[in-house]
Short mmCIF file of N, CA and C in Angstrom, two decimals:
data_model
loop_
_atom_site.label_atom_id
_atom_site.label_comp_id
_atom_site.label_asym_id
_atom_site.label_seq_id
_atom_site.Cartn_x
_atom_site.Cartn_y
_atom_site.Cartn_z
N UNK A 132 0.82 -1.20 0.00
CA UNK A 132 0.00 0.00 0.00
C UNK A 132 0.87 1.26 0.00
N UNK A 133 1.81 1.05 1.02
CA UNK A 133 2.82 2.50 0.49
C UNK A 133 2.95 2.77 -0.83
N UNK A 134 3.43 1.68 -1.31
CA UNK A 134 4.10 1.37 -2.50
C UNK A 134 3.39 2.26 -3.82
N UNK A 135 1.90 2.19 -3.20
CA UNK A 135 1.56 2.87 -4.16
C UNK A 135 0.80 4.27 -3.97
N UNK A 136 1.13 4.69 -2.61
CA UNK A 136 0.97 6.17 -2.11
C UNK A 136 2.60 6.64 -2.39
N UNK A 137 3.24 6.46 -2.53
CA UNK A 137 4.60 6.98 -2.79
C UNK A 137 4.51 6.91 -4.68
N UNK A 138 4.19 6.05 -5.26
CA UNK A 138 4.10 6.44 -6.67
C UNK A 138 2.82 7.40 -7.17
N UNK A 139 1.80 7.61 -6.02
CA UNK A 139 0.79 8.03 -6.57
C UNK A 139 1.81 9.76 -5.73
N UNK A 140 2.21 10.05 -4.93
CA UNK A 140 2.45 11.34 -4.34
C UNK A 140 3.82 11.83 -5.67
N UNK A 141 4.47 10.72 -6.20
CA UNK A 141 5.24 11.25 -7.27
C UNK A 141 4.60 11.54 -8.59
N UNK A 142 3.52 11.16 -8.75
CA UNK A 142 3.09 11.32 -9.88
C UNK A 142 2.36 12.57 -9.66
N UNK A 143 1.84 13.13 -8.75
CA UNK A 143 1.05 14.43 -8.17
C UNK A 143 2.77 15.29 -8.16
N UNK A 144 3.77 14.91 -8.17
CA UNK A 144 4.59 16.03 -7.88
C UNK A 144 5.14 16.31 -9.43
N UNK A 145 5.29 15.09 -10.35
CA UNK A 145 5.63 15.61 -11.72
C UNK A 145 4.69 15.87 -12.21
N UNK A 146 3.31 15.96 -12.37
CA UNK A 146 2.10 16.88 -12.65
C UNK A 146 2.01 17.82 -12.74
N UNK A 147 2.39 18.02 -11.57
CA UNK A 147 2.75 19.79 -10.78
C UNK A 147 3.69 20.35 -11.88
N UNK A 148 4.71 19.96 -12.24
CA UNK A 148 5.78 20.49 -12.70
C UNK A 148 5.48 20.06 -14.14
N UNK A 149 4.81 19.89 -14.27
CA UNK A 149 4.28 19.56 -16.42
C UNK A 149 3.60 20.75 -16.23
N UNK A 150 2.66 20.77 -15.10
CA UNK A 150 1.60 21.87 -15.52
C UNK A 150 2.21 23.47 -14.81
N UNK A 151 3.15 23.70 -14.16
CA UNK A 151 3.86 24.87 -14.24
C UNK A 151 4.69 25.13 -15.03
N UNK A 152 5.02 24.19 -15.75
CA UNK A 152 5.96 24.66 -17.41
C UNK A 152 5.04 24.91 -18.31
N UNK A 153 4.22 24.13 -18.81
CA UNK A 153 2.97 24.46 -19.64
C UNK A 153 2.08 26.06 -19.25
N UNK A 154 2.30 26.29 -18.12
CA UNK A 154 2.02 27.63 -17.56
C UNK A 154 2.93 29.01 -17.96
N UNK A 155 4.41 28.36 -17.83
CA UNK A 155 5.16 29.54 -18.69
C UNK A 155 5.25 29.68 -19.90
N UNK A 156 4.86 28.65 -20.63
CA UNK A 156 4.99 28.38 -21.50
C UNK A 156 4.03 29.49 -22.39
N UNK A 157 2.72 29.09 -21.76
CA UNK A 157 1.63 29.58 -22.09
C UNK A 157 2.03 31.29 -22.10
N UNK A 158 2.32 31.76 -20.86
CA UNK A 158 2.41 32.82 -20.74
C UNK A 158 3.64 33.43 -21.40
N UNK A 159 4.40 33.35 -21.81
CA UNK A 159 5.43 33.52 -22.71
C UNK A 159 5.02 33.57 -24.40
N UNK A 160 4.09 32.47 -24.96
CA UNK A 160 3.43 32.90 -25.87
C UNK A 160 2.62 34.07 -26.10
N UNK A 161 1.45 34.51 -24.93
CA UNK A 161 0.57 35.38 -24.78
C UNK A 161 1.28 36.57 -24.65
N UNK A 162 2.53 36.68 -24.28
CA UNK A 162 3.13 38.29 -23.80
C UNK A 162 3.98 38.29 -24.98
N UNK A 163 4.85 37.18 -25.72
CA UNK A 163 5.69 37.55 -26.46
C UNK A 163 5.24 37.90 -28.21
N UNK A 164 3.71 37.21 -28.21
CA UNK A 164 3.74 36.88 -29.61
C UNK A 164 1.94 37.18 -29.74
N UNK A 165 1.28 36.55 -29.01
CA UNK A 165 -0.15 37.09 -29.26
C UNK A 165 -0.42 38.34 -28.66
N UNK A 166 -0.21 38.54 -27.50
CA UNK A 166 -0.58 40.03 -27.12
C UNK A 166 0.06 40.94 -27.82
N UNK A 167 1.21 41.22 -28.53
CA UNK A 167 1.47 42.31 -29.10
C UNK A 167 1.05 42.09 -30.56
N UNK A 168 0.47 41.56 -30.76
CA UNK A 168 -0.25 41.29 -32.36
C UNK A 168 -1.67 41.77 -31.87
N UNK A 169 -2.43 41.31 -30.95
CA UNK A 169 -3.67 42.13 -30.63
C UNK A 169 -3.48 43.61 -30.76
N UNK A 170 -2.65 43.85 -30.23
CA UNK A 170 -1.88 45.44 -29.59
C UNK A 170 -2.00 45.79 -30.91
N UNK A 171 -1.44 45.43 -31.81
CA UNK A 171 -1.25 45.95 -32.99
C UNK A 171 -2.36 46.12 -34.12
N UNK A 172 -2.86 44.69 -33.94
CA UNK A 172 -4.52 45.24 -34.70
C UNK A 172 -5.27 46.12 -33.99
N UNK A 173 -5.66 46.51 -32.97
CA UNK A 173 -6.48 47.66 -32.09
C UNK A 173 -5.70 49.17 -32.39
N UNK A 174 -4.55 48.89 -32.73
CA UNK A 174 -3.90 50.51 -32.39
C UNK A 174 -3.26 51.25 -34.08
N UNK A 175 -2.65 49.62 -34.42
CA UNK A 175 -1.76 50.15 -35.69
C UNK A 175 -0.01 50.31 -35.16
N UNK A 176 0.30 50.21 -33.94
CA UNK A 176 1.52 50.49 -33.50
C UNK A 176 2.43 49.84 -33.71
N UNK A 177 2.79 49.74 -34.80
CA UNK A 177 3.81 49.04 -35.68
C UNK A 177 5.46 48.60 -34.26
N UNK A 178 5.58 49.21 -33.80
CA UNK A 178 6.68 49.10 -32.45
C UNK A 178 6.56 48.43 -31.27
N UNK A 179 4.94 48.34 -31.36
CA UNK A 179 4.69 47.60 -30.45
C UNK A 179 4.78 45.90 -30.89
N UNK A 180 4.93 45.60 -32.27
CA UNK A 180 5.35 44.23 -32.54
C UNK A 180 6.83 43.55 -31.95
N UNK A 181 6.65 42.38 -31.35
CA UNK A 181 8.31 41.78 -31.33
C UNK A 181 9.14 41.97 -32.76
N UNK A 182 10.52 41.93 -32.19
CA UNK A 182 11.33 41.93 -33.16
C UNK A 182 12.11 40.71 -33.01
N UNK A 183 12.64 40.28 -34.29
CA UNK A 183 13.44 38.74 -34.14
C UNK A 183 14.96 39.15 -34.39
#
């Protein structure tokens, strides 16, 4: 029975950590690449696009 509260408490801890990378992840898309493309259709602010 441990046996499988110790694989079930590891599997809750790499979960955790899939779904807080998938979180930056996310948010790194939204700030780097979709939000300033919104920005840009609403305004026209050509500067406000990333640059590569």
């Amino acid at each position: 029975m441990l046996y499988i509260a110790l694989w079930a408490a590891f599997g809750g801890f790499a979960l955790m950590i899939v779904a807080y990378n998938l979180f930056e992840l996310i948010k790194f898309v939204w700030f780097k690449r979709i939000g300033p493309t919104i920005y840009y259709l609403i305004t026209g602010d050509a500067d406000a696009l990333p640059r590569h």
